[in-house]
PDB file of C-alpha atoms in Angstrom:
ATOM      1  CA  MET A   1      -5.950   5.051 -13.330  1.00 57.00           C
ATOM      2  CA  ASN A   2      -5.142   3.702  -9.870  1.00 68.00           C
ATOM      3  CA  SER A   3      -8.544   2.058  -9.305  1.00 73.00           C
ATOM      4  CA  ASP A   4      -6.899  -0.722  -7.252  1.00 92.00           C
ATOM      5  CA  LEU A   5      -4.478   1.526  -5.400  1.00 94.00           C
ATOM      6  CA  LEU A   6      -6.040   1.272  -1.937  1.00 95.00           C
ATOM      7  CA  ASN A   7      -6.067  -2.516  -2.116  1.00 95.00           C
ATOM      8  CA  GLN A   8      -2.454  -2.495  -3.280  1.00 95.00           C
ATOM      9  CA  ILE A   9      -1.263  -0.467  -0.286  1.00 96.00           C
ATOM     10  CA  GLU A  10      -3.164  -2.380   2.400  1.00 96.00           C
ATOM     11  CA  TYR A  11       0.196  -3.779   3.530  1.00 95.00           C
ATOM     12  CA  LEU A  12       1.169  -0.342   4.845  1.00 95.00           C
ATOM     13  CA  LYS A  13      -1.278  -0.716   7.724  1.00 93.00           C
ATOM     14  CA  GLU A  14       0.609  -3.734   9.040  1.00 91.00           C
ATOM     15  CA  CYS A  15       3.534  -1.681  10.329  1.00 89.00           C
ATOM     16  CA  LYS A  16       3.170  -0.302  13.849  1.00 82.00           C
ATOM     17  CA  GLY A  17       6.517   1.488  14.095  1.00 76.00           C
ATOM     18  CA  THR A  18       8.829   1.361  17.103  1.00 73.00           C
ATOM     19  CA  LYS A  19       6.858   0.789  20.283  1.00 76.00           C
ATOM     20  CA  GLY A  20       6.929   3.791  22.559  1.00 74.00           C
ATOM     21  CA  SER A  21       7.820   6.269  19.822  1.00 75.00           C
ATOM     22  CA  THR A  22       5.451   8.905  18.485  1.00 81.00           C
ATOM     23  CA  PHE A  23       5.388   6.911  15.269  1.00 86.00           C
ATOM     24  CA  GLU A  24       3.448   3.970  16.619  1.00 82.00           C
ATOM     25  CA  ASN A  25       0.837   3.057  13.992  1.00 87.00           C
ATOM     26  CA  LEU A  26       2.898   4.911  11.391  1.00 91.00           C
ATOM     27  CA  GLY A  27       1.777   2.554   8.636  1.00 92.00           C
ATOM     28  CA  GLN A  28      -1.905   3.214   9.284  1.00 93.00           C
ATOM     29  CA  ARG A  29      -1.355   6.954   9.357  1.00 92.00           C
ATOM     30  CA  VAL A  30       0.519   6.951   6.061  1.00 94.00           C
ATOM     31  CA  TYR A  31      -2.180   4.750   4.539  1.00 96.00           C
ATOM     32  CA  ASP A  32      -4.847   7.221   5.687  1.00 95.00           C
ATOM     33  CA  LYS A  33      -2.972  10.149   4.145  1.00 95.00           C
ATOM     34  CA  ILE A  34      -2.591   8.394   0.801  1.00 96.00           C
ATOM     35  CA  LYS A  35      -6.246   7.371   0.920  1.00 96.00           C
ATOM     36  CA  SER A  36      -7.354  10.982   1.470  1.00 95.00           C
ATOM     37  CA  ILE A  37      -5.259  12.128  -1.507  1.00 95.00           C
ATOM     38  CA  HIS A  38      -6.520   9.263  -3.653  1.00 95.00           C
ATOM     39  CA  GLN A  39     -10.145  10.114  -2.877  1.00 95.00           C
ATOM     40  CA  ASN A  40      -9.724  13.824  -3.617  1.00 95.00           C
ATOM     41  CA  PRO A  41     -11.068  14.351  -7.165  1.00 94.00           C
ATOM     42  CA  ASN A  42      -8.650  17.231  -7.753  1.00 94.00           C
ATOM     43  CA  LEU A  43      -5.502  15.258  -6.922  1.00 95.00           C
ATOM     44  CA  PHE A  44      -3.762  12.527  -8.881  1.00 95.00           C
ATOM     45  CA  ILE A  45      -1.073  10.195  -7.572  1.00 95.00           C
ATOM     46  CA  THR A  46       1.599   9.530 -10.198  1.00 93.00           C
ATOM     47  CA  HIS A  47       4.333   7.700  -8.250  1.00 93.00           C
ATOM     48  CA  LEU A  48       4.082   5.427  -5.229  1.00 95.00           C
ATOM     49  CA  TYR A  49       6.970   3.164  -4.325  1.00 96.00           C
ATOM     50  CA  ILE A  50       7.058   2.271  -0.631  1.00 97.00           C
ATOM     51  CA  PRO A  51       8.816  -1.065   0.010  1.00 96.00           C
ATOM     52  CA  LYS A  52       8.474  -2.733   3.388  1.00 95.00           C
ATOM     53  CA  GLY A  53      11.063  -1.981   6.022  1.00 94.00           C
ATOM     54  CA  SER A  54      12.313  -4.285   8.754  1.00 94.00           C
ATOM     55  CA  ALA A  55      13.617  -4.412  12.293  1.00 93.00           C
ATOM     56  CA  GLU A  56      16.955  -5.474  10.778  1.00 96.00           C
ATOM     57  CA  ASN A  57      17.115  -2.264   8.740  1.00 96.00           C
ATOM     58  CA  ALA A  58      16.352  -0.173  11.804  1.00 94.00           C
ATOM     59  CA  GLN A  59      19.054  -1.974  13.796  1.00 96.00           C
ATOM     60  CA  MET A  60      21.605  -1.533  10.995  1.00 97.00           C
ATOM     61  CA  LEU A  61      20.947   2.207  10.923  1.00 96.00           C
ATOM     62  CA  ALA A  62      21.061   2.397  14.718  1.00 96.00           C
ATOM     63  CA  THR A  63      24.571   0.920  14.615  1.00 97.00           C
ATOM     64  CA  GLN A  64      25.694   3.305  11.857  1.00 96.00           C
ATOM     65  CA  TYR A  65      24.114   6.249  13.672  1.00 94.00           C
ATOM     66  CA  LYS A  66      26.031   5.407  16.844  1.00 94.00           C
ATOM     67  CA  GLN A  67      29.294   5.161  14.912  1.00 93.00           C
ATOM     68  CA  LEU A  68      28.741   8.471  13.100  1.00 90.00           C
ATOM     69  CA  PHE A  69      27.297  10.616  15.854  1.00 89.00           C
ATOM     70  CA  ASN A  70      28.095   8.734  19.070  1.00 90.00           C
ATOM     71  CA  LYS A  71      24.440   8.923  20.070  1.00 89.00           C
ATOM     72  CA  GLU A  72      21.432   6.647  20.050  1.00 92.00           C
ATOM     73  CA  ILE A  73      19.304   6.819  16.923  1.00 92.00           C
ATOM     74  CA  ASP A  74      16.210   8.995  17.010  1.00 89.00           C
ATOM     75  CA  PRO A  75      13.245   6.645  17.641  1.00 89.00           C
ATOM     76  CA  GLU A  76      11.177   8.253  14.868  1.00 90.00           C
ATOM     77  CA  LEU A  77      13.918   7.647  12.322  1.00 92.00           C
ATOM     78  CA  ALA A  78      14.196   4.040  13.477  1.00 92.00           C
ATOM     79  CA  SER A  79      10.411   3.684  13.267  1.00 92.00           C
ATOM     80  CA  PHE A  80      10.368   4.977   9.717  1.00 93.00           C
ATOM     81  CA  TYR A  81      12.910   2.426   8.500  1.00 95.00           C
ATOM     82  CA  GLU A  82      11.269  -0.348  10.457  1.00 92.00           C
ATOM     83  CA  CYS A  83       8.116   0.409   8.468  1.00 93.00           C
ATOM     84  CA  PHE A  84       9.500   1.444   5.089  1.00 95.00           C
ATOM     85  CA  ASP A  85      12.690   0.807   3.151  1.00 96.00           C
ATOM     86  CA  GLY A  86      12.627   4.217   1.501  1.00 94.00           C
ATOM     87  CA  PHE A  87       9.690   6.285   0.351  1.00 94.00           C
ATOM     88  CA  GLU A  88       8.931   7.606  -3.152  1.00 92.00           C
ATOM     89  CA  PHE A  89       5.615   9.405  -3.526  1.00 93.00           C
ATOM     90  CA  ARG A  90       4.346  12.105  -5.873  1.00 91.00           C
ATOM     91  CA  TYR A  91       0.928  13.594  -6.442  1.00 93.00           C
ATOM     92  CA  ILE A  92      -0.297  16.602  -8.356  1.00 93.00           C
ATOM     93  CA  ASN A  93      -3.243  18.967  -8.676  1.00 94.00           C
ATOM     94  CA  PRO A  94      -3.345  19.613 -12.447  1.00 95.00           C
ATOM     95  CA  SER A  95      -6.026  22.289 -12.148  1.00 95.00           C
ATOM     96  CA  LYS A  96      -3.898  24.331  -9.759  1.00 93.00           C
ATOM     97  CA  VAL A  97      -0.789  23.856 -11.880  1.00 93.00           C
ATOM     98  CA  TRP A  98      -2.760  24.961 -14.964  1.00 95.00           C
ATOM     99  CA  GLU A  99      -3.690  28.234 -13.283  1.00 93.00           C
ATOM    100  CA  GLU A 100      -0.046  29.069 -12.612  1.00 90.00           C
ATOM    101  CA  TYR A 101       1.463  27.628 -15.781  1.00 91.00           C
ATOM    102  CA  ASP A 102       2.992  29.683 -18.595  1.00 92.00           C
ATOM    103  CA  LYS A 103       0.537  28.488 -21.232  1.00 93.00           C
ATOM    104  CA  ASP A 104       2.647  29.830 -24.084  1.00 92.00           C
ATOM    105  CA  GLU A 105       5.015  26.947 -23.362  1.00 91.00           C
ATOM    106  CA  ILE A 106       2.305  24.442 -24.252  1.00 93.00           C
ATOM    107  CA  VAL A 107       1.204  25.444 -27.734  1.00 92.00           C
ATOM    108  CA  ASP A 108       0.930  28.283 -30.244  1.00 91.00           C
ATOM    109  CA  TRP A 109      -2.475  29.660 -29.256  1.00 93.00           C
ATOM    110  CA  ASP A 110      -2.962  31.565 -32.522  1.00 91.00           C
ATOM    111  CA  GLN A 111      -4.651  28.480 -33.958  1.00 89.00           C
ATOM    112  CA  PHE A 112      -7.348  28.597 -31.272  1.00 91.00           C
ATOM    113  CA  ASP A 113      -9.968  31.293 -30.875  1.00 88.00           C
ATOM    114  CA  VAL A 114      -9.475  31.629 -27.139  1.00 91.00           C
ATOM    115  CA  ASP A 115      -7.547  33.610 -24.566  1.00 93.00           C
ATOM    116  CA  PRO A 116      -5.561  30.869 -22.765  1.00 93.00           C
ATOM    117  CA  GLU A 117      -5.471  32.866 -19.542  1.00 93.00           C
ATOM    118  CA  ALA A 118      -9.276  32.843 -19.498  1.00 94.00           C
ATOM    119  CA  LEU A 119      -9.489  29.122 -20.235  1.00 95.00           C
ATOM    120  CA  SER A 120     -10.036  27.004 -17.138  1.00 95.00           C
ATOM    121  CA  TYR A 121      -8.553  23.541 -16.740  1.00 96.00           C
ATOM    122  CA  ALA A 122     -12.050  22.035 -16.482  1.00 95.00           C
ATOM    123  CA  ASP A 123     -13.145  23.634 -19.751  1.00 95.00           C
ATOM    124  CA  MET A 124      -9.899  22.690 -21.460  1.00 95.00           C
ATOM    125  CA  ILE A 125     -10.140  18.964 -20.731  1.00 94.00           C
ATOM    126  CA  LYS A 126     -13.835  18.840 -21.740  1.00 93.00           C
ATOM    127  CA  ASN A 127     -13.305  20.437 -25.152  1.00 92.00           C
ATOM    128  CA  GLU A 128     -12.237  17.925 -27.802  1.00 91.00           C
ATOM    129  CA  ALA A 129     -10.638  20.725 -29.829  1.00 90.00           C
ATOM    130  CA  TYR A 130      -7.837  20.865 -27.238  1.00 91.00           C
ATOM    131  CA  GLU A 131      -7.428  17.116 -26.801  1.00 87.00           C
ATOM    132  CA  ASP A 132      -4.171  16.461 -28.621  1.00 86.00           C
ATOM    133  CA  GLU A 133      -2.174  19.662 -28.823  1.00 89.00           C
ATOM    134  CA  VAL A 134      -3.175  21.201 -25.516  1.00 95.00           C
ATOM    135  CA  ARG A 135      -4.482  18.629 -23.054  1.00 95.00           C
ATOM    136  CA  ASP A 136      -2.104  15.794 -23.889  1.00 94.00           C
ATOM    137  CA  GLU A 137       0.874  18.134 -24.199  1.00 94.00           C
ATOM    138  CA  PHE A 138       0.142  19.836 -20.891  1.00 94.00           C
ATOM    139  CA  HIS A 139      -0.284  16.532 -19.066  1.00 94.00           C
ATOM    140  CA  ALA A 140       2.980  15.269 -20.534  1.00 92.00           C
ATOM    141  CA  MET A 141       4.778  18.444 -19.458  1.00 91.00           C
ATOM    142  CA  ILE A 142       3.638  18.067 -15.847  1.00 91.00           C
ATOM    143  CA  GLY A 143       4.272  14.321 -15.696  1.00 90.00           C
ATOM    144  CA  LEU A 144       0.653  13.175 -15.570  1.00 92.00           C
ATOM    145  CA  ASP A 145      -0.262   9.977 -17.429  1.00 92.00           C
ATOM    146  CA  PHE A 146      -3.730   8.682 -16.605  1.00 90.00           C
ATOM    147  CA  ASP A 147      -2.922   5.305 -18.150  1.00 91.00           C
ATOM    148  CA  GLU A 148       0.191   4.643 -16.067  1.00 92.00           C
ATOM    149  CA  PRO A 149      -0.460   2.991 -12.684  1.00 94.00           C
ATOM    150  CA  ALA A 150       1.103   4.819  -9.750  1.00 94.00           C
ATOM    151  CA  PHE A 151       1.751   1.728  -7.629  1.00 95.00           C
ATOM    152  CA  ASN A 152       5.431   0.708  -7.696  1.00 94.00           C
ATOM    153  CA  ASN A 153       6.127   3.555 -10.128  1.00 93.00           C
ATOM    154  CA  ARG A 154       9.511   4.882  -9.058  1.00 91.00           C
ATOM    155  CA  MET A 155      11.137   8.272  -9.420  1.00 86.00           C
ATOM    156  CA  SER A 156      14.623   6.925  -8.724  1.00 85.00           C
ATOM    157  CA  ASP A 157      16.676   4.706 -10.995  1.00 82.00           C
ATOM    158  CA  PRO A 158      17.018   1.323  -9.232  1.00 80.00           C
ATOM    159  CA  ASN A 159      20.368   0.736 -10.916  1.00 78.00           C
ATOM    160  CA  MET A 160      21.698   3.979  -9.489  1.00 78.00           C
ATOM    161  CA  VAL A 161      20.398   3.033  -6.054  1.00 78.00           C
ATOM    162  CA  LYS A 162      22.428  -0.179  -6.147  1.00 76.00           C
ATOM    163  CA  GLU A 163      25.526   1.904  -6.843  1.00 73.00           C
ATOM    164  CA  PHE A 164      24.820   4.092  -3.804  1.00 72.00           C
ATOM    165  CA  VAL A 165      24.030   7.057  -6.032  1.00 73.00           C
ATOM    166  CA  PHE A 166      20.450   7.537  -4.974  1.00 72.00           C
ATOM    167  CA  TYR A 167      20.334  11.193  -5.914  1.00 70.00           C
ATOM    168  CA  GLY A 168      21.686  13.151  -8.845  1.00 62.00           C
ATOM    169  CA  GLU A 169      20.618  14.372 -12.249  1.00 57.00           C
ATOM    170  CA  ALA A 170      21.057  10.970 -13.863  1.00 56.00           C
ATOM    171  CA  ALA A 171      19.256   9.116 -11.087  1.00 62.00           C
ATOM    172  CA  ILE A 172      15.924  10.949 -10.975  1.00 62.00           C
ATOM    173  CA  GLU A 173      13.948  12.274 -13.925  1.00 56.00           C
ATOM    174  CA  PHE A 174      10.427  13.645 -13.762  1.00 55.00           C
ATOM    175  CA  ALA A 175       8.466  16.852 -14.178  1.00 56.00           C
ATOM    176  CA  ASP A 176       9.197  19.784 -11.882  1.00 62.00           C
ATOM    177  CA  SER A 177       5.610  20.188 -10.691  1.00 74.00           C
ATOM    178  CA  GLY A 178       3.764  18.212  -8.056  1.00 82.00           C
ATOM    179  CA  ILE A 179       4.291  17.369  -4.387  1.00 83.00           C
ATOM    180  CA  ARG A 180       7.147  14.913  -3.976  1.00 85.00           C
ATOM    181  CA  THR A 181       8.794  12.909  -1.230  1.00 87.00           C
ATOM    182  CA  ILE A 182      11.902  10.873  -2.053  1.00 87.00           C
ATOM    183  CA  ILE A 183      13.592   9.304   0.960  1.00 90.00           C
ATOM    184  CA  PRO A 184      16.413   6.800   0.292  1.00 91.00           C
ATOM    185  CA  PRO A 185      16.407   3.111   1.265  1.00 94.00           C
ATOM    186  CA  ALA A 186      18.092   2.119   4.511  1.00 95.00           C
ATOM    187  CA  ALA A 187      21.240   0.846   2.801  1.00 94.00           C
ATOM    188  CA  GLN A 188      21.726   4.193   1.057  1.00 92.00           C
ATOM    189  CA  LEU A 189      20.977   6.636   3.892  1.00 93.00           C
ATOM    190  CA  PHE A 190      24.456   6.682   5.444  1.00 92.00           C
ATOM    191  CA  ALA A 191      26.328   5.426   2.372  1.00 90.00           C
ATOM    192  CA  GLU A 192      29.312   7.441   1.203  1.00 85.00           C
ATOM    193  CA  GLY A 193      27.550   8.238  -2.081  1.00 83.00           C
ATOM    194  CA  ASN A 194      24.681   9.839  -0.160  1.00 85.00           C
ATOM    195  CA  LYS A 195      26.919  12.147   1.850  1.00 83.00           C
ATOM    196  CA  VAL A 196      26.653  15.864   1.113  1.00 77.00           C
ATOM    197  CA  LYS A 197      29.843  16.984  -0.588  1.00 73.00           C
ATOM    198  CA  HIS A 198      31.815  20.185   0.045  1.00 68.00           C
ATOM    199  CA  GLN A 199      31.604  19.832   3.815  1.00 67.00           C
ATOM    200  CA  PRO A 200      34.503  19.356   6.271  1.00 68.00           C
ATOM    201  CA  ASP A 201      35.287  15.709   6.956  1.00 65.00           C
ATOM    202  CA  SER A 202      34.202  16.206  10.557  1.00 65.00           C
ATOM    203  CA  ILE A 203      30.662  17.134   9.493  1.00 72.00           C
ATOM    204  CA  HIS A 204      28.495  14.146   8.649  1.00 79.00           C
ATOM    205  CA  VAL A 205      25.521  15.306   6.604  1.00 81.00           C
ATOM    206  CA  PHE A 206      23.439  13.000   4.401  1.00 85.00           C
ATOM    207  CA  TYR A 207      20.617  13.631   1.962  1.00 83.00           C
ATOM    208  CA  LEU A 208      17.248  12.694   3.450  1.00 85.00           C
ATOM    209  CA  ASP A 209      14.584  14.117   1.134  1.00 81.00           C
ATOM    210  CA  TYR A 210      16.001  15.476  -2.078  1.00 64.00           C
ATOM    211  CA  PHE A 211      13.176  17.394  -3.690  1.00 52.00           C
ATOM    212  CA  ASP A 212      11.473  19.580  -1.128  1.00 46.00           C
ATOM    213  CA  PHE A 213      10.435  22.454  -3.370  1.00 46.00           C
ATOM    214  CA  TRP A 214      13.945  22.436  -4.864  1.00 50.00           C
ATOM    215  CA  SER A 215      15.594  22.739  -1.488  1.00 58.00           C
ATOM    216  CA  GLN A 216      17.948  20.187  -0.082  1.00 63.00           C
ATOM    217  CA  THR A 217      16.812  18.352   3.003  1.00 78.00           C
ATOM    218  CA  VAL A 218      19.630  16.668   4.884  1.00 80.00           C
ATOM    219  CA  LEU A 219      20.169  14.736   8.082  1.00 85.00           C
ATOM    220  CA  GLY A 220      23.284  15.333  10.067  1.00 82.00           C
ATOM    221  CA  GLN A 221      25.146  17.046  12.864  1.00 78.00           C
ATOM    222  CA  LYS A 222      25.703  20.774  13.201  1.00 71.00           C
ATOM    223  CA  ASP A 223      26.947  22.495  16.364  1.00 71.00           C
ATOM    224  CA  ASN A 224      26.624  19.170  18.242  1.00 73.00           C
ATOM    225  CA  THR A 225      22.932  18.986  17.341  1.00 75.00           C
ATOM    226  CA  ILE A 226      21.754  16.095  15.196  1.00 79.00           C
ATOM    227  CA  ALA A 227      18.762  17.182  13.155  1.00 75.00           C
ATOM    228  CA  VAL A 228      17.197  17.619   9.759  1.00 79.00           C
ATOM    229  CA  TYR A 229      18.300  20.740   7.955  1.00 73.00           C
ATOM    230  CA  ALA A 230      16.717  22.306   4.886  1.00 67.00           C
ATOM    231  CA  GLY A 231      18.667  24.548   2.567  1.00 58.00           C
ATOM    232  CA  THR A 232      18.766  25.844  -0.975  1.00 53.00           C
ATOM    233  CA  ASP A 233      21.194  25.626  -3.874  1.00 50.00           C
ATOM    234  CA  TYR A 234      21.895  21.916  -3.465  1.00 48.00           C
ATOM    235  CA  SER A 235      25.099  21.658  -1.402  1.00 48.00           C
ATOM    236  CA  ALA A 236      25.070  25.212  -0.090  1.00 47.00           C
ATOM    237  CA  SER A 237      26.735  26.062   3.194  1.00 55.00           C
ATOM    238  CA  ILE A 238      25.200  24.251   6.140  1.00 57.00           C
ATOM    239  CA  ASP A 239      25.461  27.548   8.045  1.00 60.00           C
ATOM    240  CA  ASN A 240      22.395  28.730   6.156  1.00 59.00           C
ATOM    241  CA  TRP A 241      20.280  25.630   6.660  1.00 62.00           C
ATOM    242  CA  ASP A 242      17.164  25.707   8.826  1.00 65.00           C
ATOM    243  CA  TYR A 243      16.820  23.337  11.783  1.00 68.00           C
ATOM    244  CA  ASN A 244      14.004  20.789  12.030  1.00 73.00           C
ATOM    245  CA  GLU A 245      13.510  17.989  14.540  1.00 81.00           C
ATOM    246  CA  ILE A 246      13.697  14.606  12.821  1.00 84.00           C
ATOM    247  CA  GLY A 247      10.343  13.400  14.107  1.00 84.00           C
ATOM    248  CA  SER A 248       8.434  16.553  13.211  1.00 84.00           C
ATOM    249  CA  PHE A 249       9.994  16.687   9.759  1.00 83.00           C
ATOM    250  CA  LEU A 250       9.103  13.100   8.945  1.00 86.00           C
ATOM    251  CA  GLN A 251       5.596  13.633  10.256  1.00 84.00           C
ATOM    252  CA  LYS A 252       5.188  16.688   8.037  1.00 83.00           C
ATOM    253  CA  ARG A 253       6.423  14.853   4.962  1.00 82.00           C
ATOM    254  CA  LEU A 254       4.670  11.533   5.539  1.00 84.00           C
ATOM    255  CA  ILE A 255       1.512  12.174   7.508  1.00 75.00           C
ATOM    256  CA  LYS A 256       0.237  15.770   7.399  1.00 65.00           C
TER     257      LYS A 256
END
């Protein structure tokens, strides 16, 4: 699986980001992060959909940003969309997930002469006795298919994206486990369908990275400060959301 992945993402290195911002050479840095994950024998990339961005996209968002917040767009946000038109990426460490998994959900262990809690992931995948009912079932439950290429494998429904419904139960379907980043395309970021509901009309808050350990991550204005906020319970009160600078958040999600 994914033997050609590094060749397929060579294009990422072409993007330099907005000159003068801290995201210069953003494409190379993202490429290096993906390469390090790809070369780690314990990690497996399942989804990678990172279309090219453009200066036109960055300018469009800069105009919308000015209209919404009456301020100039953050240079790191502009750099991101100049490089990438959205970002969908998921990888998983199946051995680590196995250690924490409720193994009774996988199979009825009475048919096997083994204590599942004492069975390591490495021993499980090497033993042919577990091939169908345990190994294949576990991999299916955590969304790991070694035969499915990761490149251009999306987590979002492209038809929903066109309707400006980038997020929602019907738009994204995949296993709960794994490390995921899902940032919407430029045309969807400030679209009405991407606006967080249940907020006063004067508060402009938009989803930025939906699945961050089941917390919402939004971009918007609170107390005259434009920032990224992370909160729980989907559209919970913005009063409880934690503040993050846009640049540092994107760097954490894309590079570190």
